[in-house]
Amino acid sequence: MARAWKRLLVAVGLFVIVGVFIWRFPPVRFISRTHAAAQAAARAFDAGRFVTEFWTNQLLPACSRAADVRVVVELLRTNPPEAEKKYARKFGLGQKWYFFVCGLAKVVSVDRGEILLCVDEDGKPEVKVECGPVFGNTVRDGCGLLDVSKFPNSQDFNMISLEINRRIEAEVLPRLSSNMPGAVVKFAGCTEIDPSEPGLLPLKVIPVWVEP
Amino acid sequence: MKMFRMSKIGWSWFRPVCLSTLTGAMLLSQINCKKSDTGADSRRKAPDQKPKIAVVISTLNNPWFVVLAETAKMRAEELGYAAVIFDSQNDTAKEAAHFENIIAAGYKAILFNPTDANSSVANVRKAKNAGIPVFCIDREINATDAAVSQILSDNYTGAMLIGQYFVKTVGTNAKYAELLGLVGDNNTWNRSRGFHSVVDRYPGLKMVAQQSADFDRAKALQVMEAILQAHPDLDAVFCGNDAMAMGAYQALVAAGKDKQVKVFGFDGAEDVIRLISEGKIMATGMQFPRTMARMAAEFAHEYMQGRRDFSQKVPVPVELVTQENVHKFVPYGRKDELSQSASKPNAAN
C-alpha cells in the first residue's frame, strides 16, 4: 500500500513539474489575429518616417557638399570622361552617370511644365527641371547617401524613392516654379545621364533644395 | 470563456525540438540510402574530382530561367568546376531538400535563384553554417547576412520605365488589367509597384483586374480568358513576366482581341522579343540573365580564391524594349552584350 502511495506521489510530482514547465515555457502560443496584425505593422518598414528623418538629417546637410553645377556642366561640355571620373556615381552594374550638384542659376523660362536655368553667363539654359510628376530613383541613387545593401528587402528601398519624389513634388518644385524669368536661385539636386545618348546637356535635374 | 481565432502560432522551443528530430531522421535516412545507393548522387560526382558548384533554380519551366541556369553552369565549368543544376519547381520544400543534398554531397558553392524571399532564407543560412557560400541570382532573399552576395535585376526601375511607356502609348484614359507573378517573390511586387508608381498618378487609368498567374504561361492564359469575359472592353494588360505576357496574348488572339488590347511584359524572352519586332506586343523590360549568371559564377570562383569584399547587393539595370528600339536587342540581352565578353578570371586549380 505504501509503495502504491509512493508511486502515486512520484507520478503527481512529475505531472506537476511537467505542468509547471509547460505553463512557464508553452510549446505553442495562441495569438489573436488583431495582435498578430499589430505586431506585423510594428515590424513593417515606414518609408514616410524614414524619408522625413533622412531628408532633414542627411539629404539637406549634404547639399552644401554637392559638386558645383557650373564645373560639372563645363566638364560635360569639354571632357565628359573627366566629369565621370571626378563627380559621377553609378548604381550597381548600370552605365548611367549620376551627379549630385548645387549652385547658383538664373531662371531663363518657366512654361509648359518645364523650368530652364542658366548656370553661367552665356544666357543659354544648361539645366532643365520638369515640373510634372517625379518618377524613378534619380535622387535616391544620385545623392550617394543610401546603400541598397543595407536594406534586406528591396521593396523598402524602392518605397524610399516614392516618398522622396512625393516630397519633391509637394515642397521643392512649387518653390522653384514660383520664380519669374530673370530671378537668381540657389539650388541643389540630382541628375542622371546616359552617356551612350547623344547630347549630355541640358542636365535634367531633380531639385531637392531651392532658395528663395 | 474567451475564444481565440487561431491565426498565428508561436512555437517557441517546441518547433526546434521537432525540427531537430525530423532533420536527424532525414539525415539517418540519407546515410542509409547512400550505403546502398549508386544513383543520383554518385552519378553527379565528376570523374576527375573537380570542385563542385550547385546551381539551384526556382523553376526550369520557363525559358528565361533555363538561360539563367545554363549560363551559370557553363561559366562555372569554364572556370574549372563541375556544375550541377537543381530545379526547385517553384516548391520551397523541394528547394530545402536540394540544399540538404548539396550540403551532404560536399559542394563548394551554390549559385541560387530563390523560390521565396522569406522561406529561402533558412536554406541559405543552413548552407552558410555548413561553410558553403551562396550567391543569389535575379531574386533576392529578405536577409543581408546570409548570402555572400545577391546579383539582382533592378525590377522597380524597369517596371517604372514600362509604366511611363504604357502611359505614352495607351493614354491617360483607359481600362487595364495586371497579371502578377508569384506573390511570395519580391520581384513580383517590385515590378508591380514600379509600374504603379507611374500609372497610379493618372486617375483616368482604371485597373479593372489584378490577379496572380504565378509567372506561368498556361495559368496566364486561363486568367486572361476570365478577365476578358468580365471586362470585354479592356484596353491593355501589364504582365509581370514574358511567359504570362505570352499566355495573355494567346488568350487575346483566341478571343479576337489582340488588336484591341495592348500587351506589356517583363523579362526579354525570345517569343516576346519576336512579337515586339512584329508589332504584336508593345514592350518588355529586358533583364540580363546571362550577365547575372556569369557574374555569380565568377563571384563564387573569386570567393574560393580568397576574395571576401563583395557587395551584398549588386543591382543590374533593366532596359525598356519597344517596337522602336527592339533592333538593339536579342532574346535575353542586348546585341552588343554578346560581343562584350565578361572578364574571365583564371580557372580553378
Coordinates of C-alpha atoms in Angstrom, one line a residue:
Chain A
M1 CA 0.0 0.0 0.0
A2 CA 2.8 2.4 1.0
R3 CA 4.5 1.5 -2.3
A4 CA 1.4 2.4 -4.3
W5 CA 1.2 5.8 -2.5
K6 CA 4.8 6.4 -3.3
R7 CA 4.2 5.7 -6.9
L8 CA 1.2 8.0 -6.9
L9 CA 3.2 10.8 -5.3
V10 CA 6.0 10.4 -7.8
A11 CA 3.5 10.5 -10.7
V12 CA 1.8 13.5 -9.3
G13 CA 5.1 15.2 -8.7
L14 CA 6.2 14.5 -12.3
F15 CA 2.9 15.7 -13.5
V16 CA 3.2 19.0 -11.5
I17 CA 6.8 19.5 -12.8
V18 CA 5.8 18.9 -16.4
G19 CA 2.8 21.1 -15.9
V20 CA 4.8 24.0 -14.4
F21 CA 7.4 23.6 -17.3
I22 CA 4.7 23.8 -20.0
W23 CA 3.0 26.7 -18.2
R24 CA 6.3 28.6 -18.0
F25 CA 7.5 27.7 -21.4
P26 CA 4.5 26.9 -23.5
P27 CA 5.2 24.8 -26.6
V28 CA 2.5 26.7 -28.6
R29 CA 1.3 30.2 -28.2
F30 CA -2.1 31.4 -29.4
I31 CA -2.1 34.9 -30.7
S32 CA -5.2 36.7 -31.8
R33 CA -5.4 37.9 -35.4
T34 CA -5.6 41.6 -34.3
H35 CA -2.5 41.2 -32.2
A36 CA -0.6 39.4 -35.0
A37 CA -1.5 42.2 -37.4
A38 CA -0.4 44.9 -35.0
Q39 CA 2.9 43.1 -34.5
A40 CA 3.4 42.8 -38.2
A41 CA 2.6 46.5 -38.7
A42 CA 5.1 47.5 -36.0
R43 CA 7.8 45.5 -37.7
A44 CA 7.0 46.9 -41.2
F45 CA 9.2 49.5 -42.8
D46 CA 7.8 53.0 -42.6
A47 CA 9.2 54.7 -45.7
G48 CA 7.5 58.0 -44.8
R49 CA 9.1 58.3 -41.4
F50 CA 12.4 57.1 -42.9
V51 CA 12.4 59.8 -45.5
T52 CA 11.4 62.5 -43.1
E53 CA 14.4 61.8 -41.0
F54 CA 16.7 61.2 -44.0
W55 CA 15.6 64.5 -45.6
T56 CA 16.4 66.6 -42.5
N57 CA 19.4 64.8 -41.1
Q58 CA 21.2 63.6 -44.2
L59 CA 20.0 65.0 -47.6
L60 CA 19.7 68.7 -46.8
P61 CA 23.1 68.9 -44.9
A62 CA 24.7 67.1 -47.9
C63 CA 23.5 69.7 -50.4
S64 CA 26.4 72.0 -49.4
R65 CA 28.9 69.3 -50.2
A66 CA 27.4 68.6 -53.7
A67 CA 29.5 69.3 -56.8
D68 CA 29.4 72.8 -58.3
V69 CA 26.9 72.6 -61.1
R70 CA 28.9 75.1 -63.2
V71 CA 32.1 72.9 -63.0
V72 CA 30.1 69.8 -63.9
V73 CA 28.4 71.5 -66.8
E74 CA 31.7 72.8 -68.1
L75 CA 33.4 69.4 -67.9
L76 CA 30.5 67.7 -69.6
R77 CA 30.9 70.2 -72.4
T78 CA 34.7 69.8 -72.7
N79 CA 35.7 66.5 -71.2
P80 CA 32.9 64.1 -70.2
P81 CA 35.2 61.2 -69.1
E82 CA 36.8 63.6 -66.6
A83 CA 33.3 64.6 -65.3
E84 CA 32.5 61.0 -64.8
K85 CA 35.8 60.3 -63.1
K86 CA 35.6 63.3 -60.7
Y87 CA 31.9 63.6 -59.9
A88 CA 29.7 60.8 -61.2
R89 CA 28.3 57.9 -59.3
K90 CA 27.0 54.6 -60.7
F91 CA 24.3 52.3 -59.4
G92 CA 25.2 48.6 -59.4
L93 CA 26.2 47.4 -62.9
G94 CA 24.4 50.3 -64.5
Q95 CA 26.3 52.5 -67.0
K96 CA 24.3 55.7 -66.3
W97 CA 26.1 58.6 -64.5
Y98 CA 24.5 60.2 -61.5
F99 CA 25.6 63.6 -60.3
F100 CA 24.6 65.5 -57.1
V101 CA 25.0 69.2 -58.0
C102 CA 24.4 72.6 -56.4
G103 CA 25.0 76.2 -57.3
L104 CA 23.5 79.5 -58.5
A105 CA 21.4 79.8 -61.6
K106 CA 19.3 82.4 -63.4
V107 CA 15.8 81.4 -64.4
V108 CA 15.6 81.6 -68.2
S109 CA 11.9 80.5 -68.6
V110 CA 9.0 78.9 -66.7
D111 CA 6.5 77.4 -69.1
R112 CA 4.7 74.2 -70.2
G113 CA 5.7 72.4 -67.1
E114 CA 9.3 73.0 -67.6
I115 CA 11.8 75.4 -66.0
L116 CA 15.1 76.3 -67.8
L117 CA 18.1 77.5 -65.8
C118 CA 21.3 79.1 -66.9
V119 CA 24.3 78.5 -64.6
D120 CA 26.9 80.6 -66.4
E121 CA 26.9 84.0 -68.2
D122 CA 26.0 82.9 -71.7
G123 CA 22.3 83.2 -71.1
K124 CA 21.6 79.7 -72.6
P125 CA 19.9 77.1 -70.4
E126 CA 22.2 74.3 -69.2
V127 CA 19.7 72.9 -66.7
K128 CA 16.2 71.7 -67.2
V129 CA 13.7 71.0 -64.4
E130 CA 10.4 69.2 -65.2
C131 CA 7.5 70.3 -63.1
G132 CA 5.2 67.3 -63.6
P133 CA 5.2 64.1 -61.5
V134 CA 8.7 62.9 -60.4
F135 CA 9.4 59.3 -61.3
G136 CA 12.3 57.0 -60.7
N137 CA 15.3 56.8 -58.4
T138 CA 17.5 59.7 -59.5
V139 CA 17.6 61.3 -56.1
R140 CA 17.9 58.1 -54.1
D141 CA 20.7 56.8 -56.2
G142 CA 22.3 60.1 -57.2
C143 CA 22.8 61.6 -53.8
G144 CA 25.2 58.8 -52.7
L145 CA 23.8 58.7 -49.2
L146 CA 21.8 55.4 -49.4
D147 CA 23.2 51.9 -49.8
V148 CA 20.9 49.2 -51.2
S149 CA 22.9 46.6 -49.4
K150 CA 21.7 47.9 -46.1
F151 CA 18.1 47.1 -46.9
P152 CA 17.1 43.4 -46.6
N153 CA 14.0 43.9 -48.7
S154 CA 14.4 45.9 -51.9
Q155 CA 10.8 46.8 -51.8
D156 CA 11.6 49.0 -48.8
F157 CA 14.4 50.6 -50.7
N158 CA 12.1 51.4 -53.6
M159 CA 9.4 52.9 -51.3
I160 CA 12.1 55.4 -50.3
S161 CA 12.2 56.7 -53.9
L162 CA 8.4 57.1 -53.9
E163 CA 8.4 59.1 -50.7
I164 CA 11.4 61.3 -51.8
N165 CA 9.7 62.0 -55.2
R166 CA 6.4 63.0 -53.5
R167 CA 8.2 65.3 -51.1
I168 CA 10.0 67.0 -54.1
E169 CA 6.6 67.4 -55.9
A170 CA 5.0 68.9 -52.8
E171 CA 7.7 71.1 -51.4
V172 CA 10.5 71.8 -53.8
L173 CA 9.0 72.1 -57.3
P174 CA 6.3 74.7 -56.4
R175 CA 9.0 76.9 -54.8
L176 CA 11.2 76.8 -57.9
S177 CA 8.3 77.4 -60.3
S178 CA 7.2 80.4 -58.3
N179 CA 10.3 82.3 -59.6
M180 CA 9.9 84.6 -62.6
P181 CA 12.3 84.6 -65.5
G182 CA 15.4 86.6 -64.7
A183 CA 15.4 85.6 -61.0
V184 CA 18.5 84.1 -59.5
V185 CA 18.1 81.0 -57.4
K186 CA 20.3 78.8 -55.3
F187 CA 19.6 75.1 -55.8
A188 CA 20.8 71.5 -55.2
G189 CA 19.6 68.4 -56.9
C190 CA 20.4 65.2 -58.7
T191 CA 20.7 64.3 -62.3
E192 CA 21.0 61.1 -64.3
I193 CA 22.8 60.9 -67.7
D194 CA 23.0 58.1 -70.2
P195 CA 26.5 58.6 -71.7
S196 CA 25.6 56.5 -74.7
E197 CA 22.9 59.0 -75.7
P198 CA 24.0 62.0 -77.9
G199 CA 24.0 65.4 -76.2
L200 CA 24.6 65.4 -72.5
L201 CA 23.2 68.9 -72.0
P202 CA 21.0 70.4 -70.8
L203 CA 21.1 68.5 -67.5
K204 CA 17.7 67.2 -66.4
V205 CA 17.9 68.0 -62.7
I206 CA 15.5 66.9 -60.0
P207 CA 15.9 69.6 -57.3
V208 CA 15.9 68.7 -53.6
W209 CA 16.5 72.2 -52.2
V210 CA 15.8 75.7 -53.7
E211 CA 16.3 79.2 -52.3
P212 CA 14.4 81.5 -52.5
Chain B
M1 CA -14.6 31.9 -21.9
K2 CA -12.5 33.9 -24.2
M3 CA -12.3 32.5 -27.7
F4 CA -9.2 32.9 -29.8
R5 CA -9.1 32.6 -33.6
M6 CA -6.0 30.6 -34.2
S7 CA -4.4 32.7 -36.8
K8 CA -0.8 32.7 -35.7
I9 CA 1.0 30.2 -33.5
G10 CA 4.3 30.9 -31.8
W11 CA 6.1 27.5 -31.5
S12 CA 8.9 28.6 -29.1
W13 CA 11.1 25.6 -28.1
F14 CA 8.7 23.0 -29.5
R15 CA 9.4 23.7 -33.1
P16 CA 13.3 23.5 -32.8
V17 CA 12.9 20.2 -31.0
C18 CA 10.5 18.8 -33.7
L19 CA 12.7 20.2 -36.5
S20 CA 15.9 18.7 -34.9
T21 CA 14.2 15.3 -34.6
L22 CA 13.0 15.5 -38.2
T23 CA 16.3 16.6 -39.5
G24 CA 18.0 13.8 -37.6
A25 CA 15.6 11.3 -39.1
M26 CA 16.2 12.8 -42.6
L27 CA 20.0 12.6 -42.2
L28 CA 19.8 9.0 -41.0
S29 CA 17.6 8.1 -43.9
Q30 CA 20.1 9.8 -46.3
I31 CA 23.0 7.9 -44.7
N32 CA 21.1 4.6 -45.1
C33 CA 20.2 5.5 -48.7
K34 CA 23.8 6.3 -49.5
K35 CA 25.0 2.9 -48.3
S36 CA 23.0 1.1 -50.9
D37 CA 22.6 3.8 -53.5
T38 CA 24.5 4.1 -56.7
G39 CA 22.0 6.6 -58.1
A40 CA 21.9 10.4 -58.5
D41 CA 24.5 11.5 -56.0
S42 CA 27.2 9.1 -57.1
R43 CA 26.4 9.8 -60.8
R44 CA 26.8 13.6 -60.1
K45 CA 30.4 13.1 -58.9
A46 CA 32.7 14.3 -61.6
P47 CA 35.1 11.6 -62.7
D48 CA 38.2 13.9 -62.3
Q49 CA 37.1 15.1 -58.8
K50 CA 36.7 18.8 -59.8
P51 CA 35.3 21.0 -57.1
K52 CA 31.6 21.1 -57.4
I53 CA 29.2 24.1 -57.8
A54 CA 25.4 23.7 -57.4
V55 CA 23.1 25.8 -59.5
V56 CA 19.7 25.9 -57.7
I57 CA 17.0 27.4 -59.9
S58 CA 13.4 28.2 -58.8
T59 CA 11.9 26.6 -61.9
L60 CA 13.1 25.3 -65.3
N61 CA 9.5 25.5 -66.6
N62 CA 10.3 29.0 -68.1
P63 CA 12.9 29.5 -70.8
W64 CA 14.3 32.6 -69.1
F65 CA 15.4 30.5 -66.1
V66 CA 16.8 27.9 -68.4
V67 CA 19.1 30.5 -69.9
L68 CA 20.0 31.7 -66.3
A69 CA 20.8 28.1 -65.2
E70 CA 22.6 27.0 -68.3
T71 CA 24.8 30.2 -68.4
A72 CA 25.7 29.8 -64.7
K73 CA 26.6 26.1 -65.3
M74 CA 28.6 26.9 -68.4
R75 CA 30.6 29.7 -66.8
A76 CA 31.3 27.6 -63.7
E77 CA 32.6 24.8 -65.9
E78 CA 34.7 27.3 -67.9
L79 CA 36.3 28.2 -64.6
G80 CA 37.2 24.6 -63.8
Y81 CA 34.3 23.3 -61.7
A82 CA 31.8 20.5 -62.1
A83 CA 28.4 22.2 -62.1
V84 CA 25.0 20.6 -61.5
I85 CA 21.6 22.2 -62.0
F86 CA 18.8 21.6 -59.4
D87 CA 15.2 22.5 -60.3
S88 CA 13.1 23.6 -57.3
Q89 CA 9.9 23.6 -59.4
N90 CA 8.7 26.7 -57.5
D91 CA 8.4 24.5 -54.4
T92 CA 10.1 25.6 -51.2
A93 CA 10.1 22.0 -49.9
K94 CA 12.0 20.8 -53.0
E95 CA 14.4 23.6 -52.6
A96 CA 15.1 22.7 -49.0
A97 CA 15.7 19.1 -50.0
H98 CA 18.1 20.2 -52.7
F99 CA 20.0 22.2 -50.1
E100 CA 20.2 19.2 -47.7
N101 CA 21.6 17.1 -50.6
I102 CA 24.0 19.8 -51.7
I103 CA 25.4 20.2 -48.2
A104 CA 25.7 16.4 -47.7
A105 CA 27.4 16.0 -51.1
G106 CA 30.2 18.5 -50.3
Y107 CA 29.5 21.2 -52.9
K108 CA 31.9 24.1 -52.7
A109 CA 29.4 26.9 -53.6
I110 CA 25.8 27.5 -54.5
L111 CA 24.5 29.8 -57.3
F112 CA 21.0 30.3 -56.1
N113 CA 17.8 31.6 -57.7
P114 CA 15.4 31.5 -54.7
T115 CA 11.8 30.4 -54.8
D116 CA 10.6 32.7 -52.0
A117 CA 12.2 35.8 -50.5
N118 CA 11.3 34.7 -46.9
S119 CA 11.2 30.9 -46.9
S120 CA 14.5 30.6 -48.8
V121 CA 16.5 32.5 -46.1
A122 CA 16.6 29.4 -43.9
N123 CA 18.2 27.3 -46.7
V124 CA 20.9 29.9 -47.3
R125 CA 21.7 30.1 -43.6
K126 CA 21.9 26.3 -43.4
A127 CA 24.5 26.3 -46.3
K128 CA 26.3 29.2 -44.7
N129 CA 26.6 27.3 -41.4
A130 CA 27.9 24.3 -43.3
G131 CA 30.6 26.6 -44.8
I132 CA 29.1 26.8 -48.3
P133 CA 29.0 30.3 -49.8
V134 CA 25.7 31.2 -51.5
F135 CA 25.3 33.7 -54.3
C136 CA 21.8 34.7 -55.2
I137 CA 20.9 35.4 -58.8
D138 CA 18.0 37.5 -60.0
R139 CA 15.8 37.0 -57.0
E140 CA 16.6 38.2 -53.5
I141 CA 16.2 36.8 -50.1
N142 CA 15.0 39.0 -47.2
A143 CA 18.2 39.0 -45.3
T144 CA 21.6 40.7 -45.8
D145 CA 23.7 38.5 -43.5
A146 CA 23.1 35.1 -45.1
A147 CA 24.2 35.1 -48.8
V148 CA 27.7 36.3 -49.8
S149 CA 26.2 38.5 -52.5
Q150 CA 22.9 39.0 -54.3
I151 CA 23.0 39.9 -58.0
L152 CA 19.6 41.3 -58.7
S153 CA 17.7 42.9 -61.6
D154 CA 16.5 46.5 -60.8
N155 CA 12.9 45.4 -61.4
Y156 CA 11.4 48.5 -59.9
T157 CA 13.1 50.9 -62.2
G158 CA 12.5 48.6 -65.2
A159 CA 8.7 48.4 -64.4
M160 CA 8.7 52.2 -63.9
L161 CA 10.1 52.6 -67.4
I162 CA 7.3 50.3 -68.7
G163 CA 4.8 52.4 -66.8
Q164 CA 6.0 55.5 -68.5
Y165 CA 5.8 53.9 -71.9
F166 CA 2.4 52.5 -71.0
V167 CA 1.0 56.0 -70.3
K168 CA 2.6 57.2 -73.6
T169 CA 1.1 54.5 -75.7
V170 CA -2.2 53.6 -74.0
G171 CA -3.0 57.1 -73.0
T172 CA -4.3 58.5 -69.7
N173 CA -7.9 57.3 -70.0
A174 CA -8.1 53.5 -70.3
K175 CA -9.1 50.3 -68.6
Y176 CA -6.3 47.8 -67.9
A177 CA -5.6 44.5 -66.1
E178 CA -2.4 43.4 -64.3
L179 CA -1.2 39.8 -64.1
L180 CA 1.0 39.3 -61.1
G181 CA 3.8 36.7 -60.6
L182 CA 4.4 34.5 -57.5
V183 CA 3.1 36.5 -54.6
G184 CA 5.9 35.4 -52.3
D185 CA 8.6 36.7 -54.6
N186 CA 9.9 40.3 -54.1
N187 CA 10.3 40.7 -57.9
T188 CA 6.5 40.4 -58.3
W189 CA 5.9 43.3 -56.1
N190 CA 8.9 45.4 -57.2
R191 CA 7.6 45.1 -60.8
S192 CA 4.0 45.8 -59.7
R193 CA 5.0 48.8 -57.6
G194 CA 7.4 50.2 -60.1
F195 CA 4.6 50.1 -62.7
H196 CA 2.0 51.6 -60.3
S197 CA 4.4 54.3 -59.2
V198 CA 3.6 55.8 -62.7
V199 CA 0.2 54.7 -63.8
D200 CA -1.5 55.4 -60.4
R201 CA -0.7 59.1 -61.0
Y202 CA -3.3 59.2 -63.8
P203 CA -6.8 58.8 -62.4
G204 CA -8.2 58.1 -65.8
L205 CA -6.3 54.8 -66.0
K206 CA -8.5 52.3 -64.3
M207 CA -7.2 48.9 -63.2
V208 CA -10.2 46.6 -63.6
A209 CA -8.5 43.4 -62.6
Q210 CA -5.3 42.3 -60.8
Q211 CA -4.7 38.6 -60.5
S212 CA -1.8 36.3 -59.9
A213 CA -0.8 33.8 -62.6
D214 CA 2.4 32.6 -60.9
F215 CA 4.7 33.7 -63.7
D216 CA 3.2 30.8 -65.7
R217 CA 2.1 30.9 -69.3
A218 CA -0.7 28.4 -69.0
K219 CA -2.2 30.0 -65.9
A220 CA -1.9 33.4 -67.5
L221 CA -4.0 32.1 -70.5
Q222 CA -6.7 30.9 -68.1
V223 CA -6.7 34.1 -66.0
M224 CA -6.8 36.3 -69.1
E225 CA -9.7 34.4 -70.5
A226 CA -11.6 35.0 -67.3
I227 CA -10.7 38.7 -67.2
L228 CA -11.8 39.2 -70.8
Q229 CA -15.2 37.6 -70.1
A230 CA -15.7 40.1 -67.2
H231 CA -14.2 43.1 -69.0
P232 CA -14.6 42.8 -72.8
D233 CA -13.7 46.5 -73.2
L234 CA -10.2 46.1 -71.8
D235 CA -7.5 48.4 -73.4
A236 CA -4.3 47.0 -72.1
V237 CA -2.6 44.4 -69.8
F238 CA 0.6 44.6 -67.9
C239 CA 2.1 41.2 -67.2
G240 CA 4.8 40.6 -64.5
N241 CA 6.8 38.4 -66.9
D242 CA 7.0 37.5 -70.5
A243 CA 5.7 33.9 -70.0
M244 CA 2.5 35.5 -68.7
A245 CA 2.5 38.1 -71.5
M246 CA 2.6 35.2 -74.0
G247 CA -0.3 33.4 -72.2
A248 CA -2.3 36.7 -72.2
Y249 CA -1.5 37.3 -75.8
Q250 CA -2.6 33.8 -76.7
A251 CA -6.0 34.4 -74.9
L252 CA -6.4 37.7 -76.7
V253 CA -5.8 36.0 -80.1
A254 CA -8.3 33.3 -79.3
A255 CA -10.9 36.0 -78.3
G256 CA -10.1 38.1 -81.4
K257 CA -9.0 41.0 -79.2
D258 CA -5.2 41.0 -79.9
K259 CA -5.6 44.3 -81.9
Q260 CA -7.7 45.9 -79.2
V261 CA -5.7 45.1 -76.1
K262 CA -2.1 46.2 -75.8
V263 CA 0.2 43.7 -74.0
F264 CA 3.2 44.7 -71.9
G265 CA 5.6 42.1 -70.5
F266 CA 8.8 41.8 -68.5
D267 CA 12.0 39.7 -69.0
G268 CA 13.1 40.0 -72.6
A269 CA 12.3 36.4 -73.5
E270 CA 12.6 35.0 -77.1
D271 CA 8.9 34.9 -78.0
V272 CA 8.1 38.3 -76.7
I273 CA 11.1 40.0 -78.4
R274 CA 9.9 38.4 -81.7
L275 CA 6.4 39.6 -81.2
I276 CA 7.6 43.1 -80.3
S277 CA 9.5 43.2 -83.6
E278 CA 6.4 42.0 -85.4
G279 CA 4.4 44.8 -83.7
K280 CA 2.1 42.4 -81.8
I281 CA 3.3 43.1 -78.2
M282 CA 4.1 46.7 -77.1
A283 CA 7.1 46.4 -74.8
T284 CA 9.0 44.4 -72.2
G285 CA 11.7 45.1 -69.6
M286 CA 15.0 43.5 -70.7
Q287 CA 16.7 41.7 -67.9
F288 CA 20.2 40.3 -68.4
P289 CA 20.2 36.7 -67.2
R290 CA 23.5 35.9 -68.9
T291 CA 25.3 38.8 -67.2
M292 CA 23.9 37.9 -63.8
A293 CA 24.6 34.2 -64.1
R294 CA 28.2 34.7 -65.3
M295 CA 28.8 37.2 -62.5
A296 CA 27.5 34.8 -59.9
A297 CA 29.8 32.0 -61.1
E298 CA 32.8 34.4 -61.2
F299 CA 32.0 35.6 -57.7
A300 CA 31.9 32.0 -56.4
H301 CA 35.3 31.4 -58.1
E302 CA 36.8 34.6 -56.6
Y303 CA 35.4 33.6 -53.2
M304 CA 37.2 30.3 -53.4
Q305 CA 40.4 32.2 -54.4
G306 CA 40.1 34.2 -51.2
R307 CA 38.2 37.3 -52.1
R308 CA 35.7 38.5 -49.4
D309 CA 34.9 42.1 -50.2
F310 CA 31.6 41.5 -52.1
S311 CA 28.8 44.0 -52.1
Q312 CA 25.8 42.4 -50.5
K313 CA 23.5 43.6 -53.4
V314 CA 24.6 44.2 -56.9
P315 CA 21.7 45.8 -58.9
V316 CA 21.6 45.1 -62.6
P317 CA 19.7 47.6 -64.7
V318 CA 16.6 46.6 -66.7
E319 CA 16.1 48.3 -70.1
L320 CA 12.9 49.1 -71.9
V321 CA 12.4 47.3 -75.2
T322 CA 9.8 48.8 -77.5
Q323 CA 8.9 48.4 -81.2
E324 CA 11.2 51.4 -81.8
N325 CA 14.4 50.1 -80.3
V326 CA 13.9 46.3 -80.4
H327 CA 16.6 46.1 -83.2
K328 CA 19.2 46.7 -80.5
F329 CA 18.2 43.6 -78.6
V330 CA 18.3 39.8 -78.9
P331 CA 16.4 37.4 -76.6
Y332 CA 17.7 37.7 -73.0
G333 CA 20.1 40.7 -73.7
R334 CA 21.5 43.4 -75.9
K335 CA 23.1 42.6 -79.2
D336 CA 26.3 44.2 -78.1
E337 CA 26.3 42.3 -74.8
L338 CA 27.2 39.1 -76.5
S339 CA 30.3 40.6 -78.0
Q340 CA 31.4 42.2 -74.8
S341 CA 32.9 39.2 -73.1
A342 CA 33.0 39.5 -69.3
S343 CA 36.3 39.5 -67.6
K344 CA 37.4 35.9 -67.3
P345 CA 39.5 35.1 -64.2
N346 CA 41.8 32.1 -64.2
A347 CA 40.3 28.7 -63.9
A348 CA 40.2 26.8 -60.6
N349 CA 43.1 24.7 -59.6

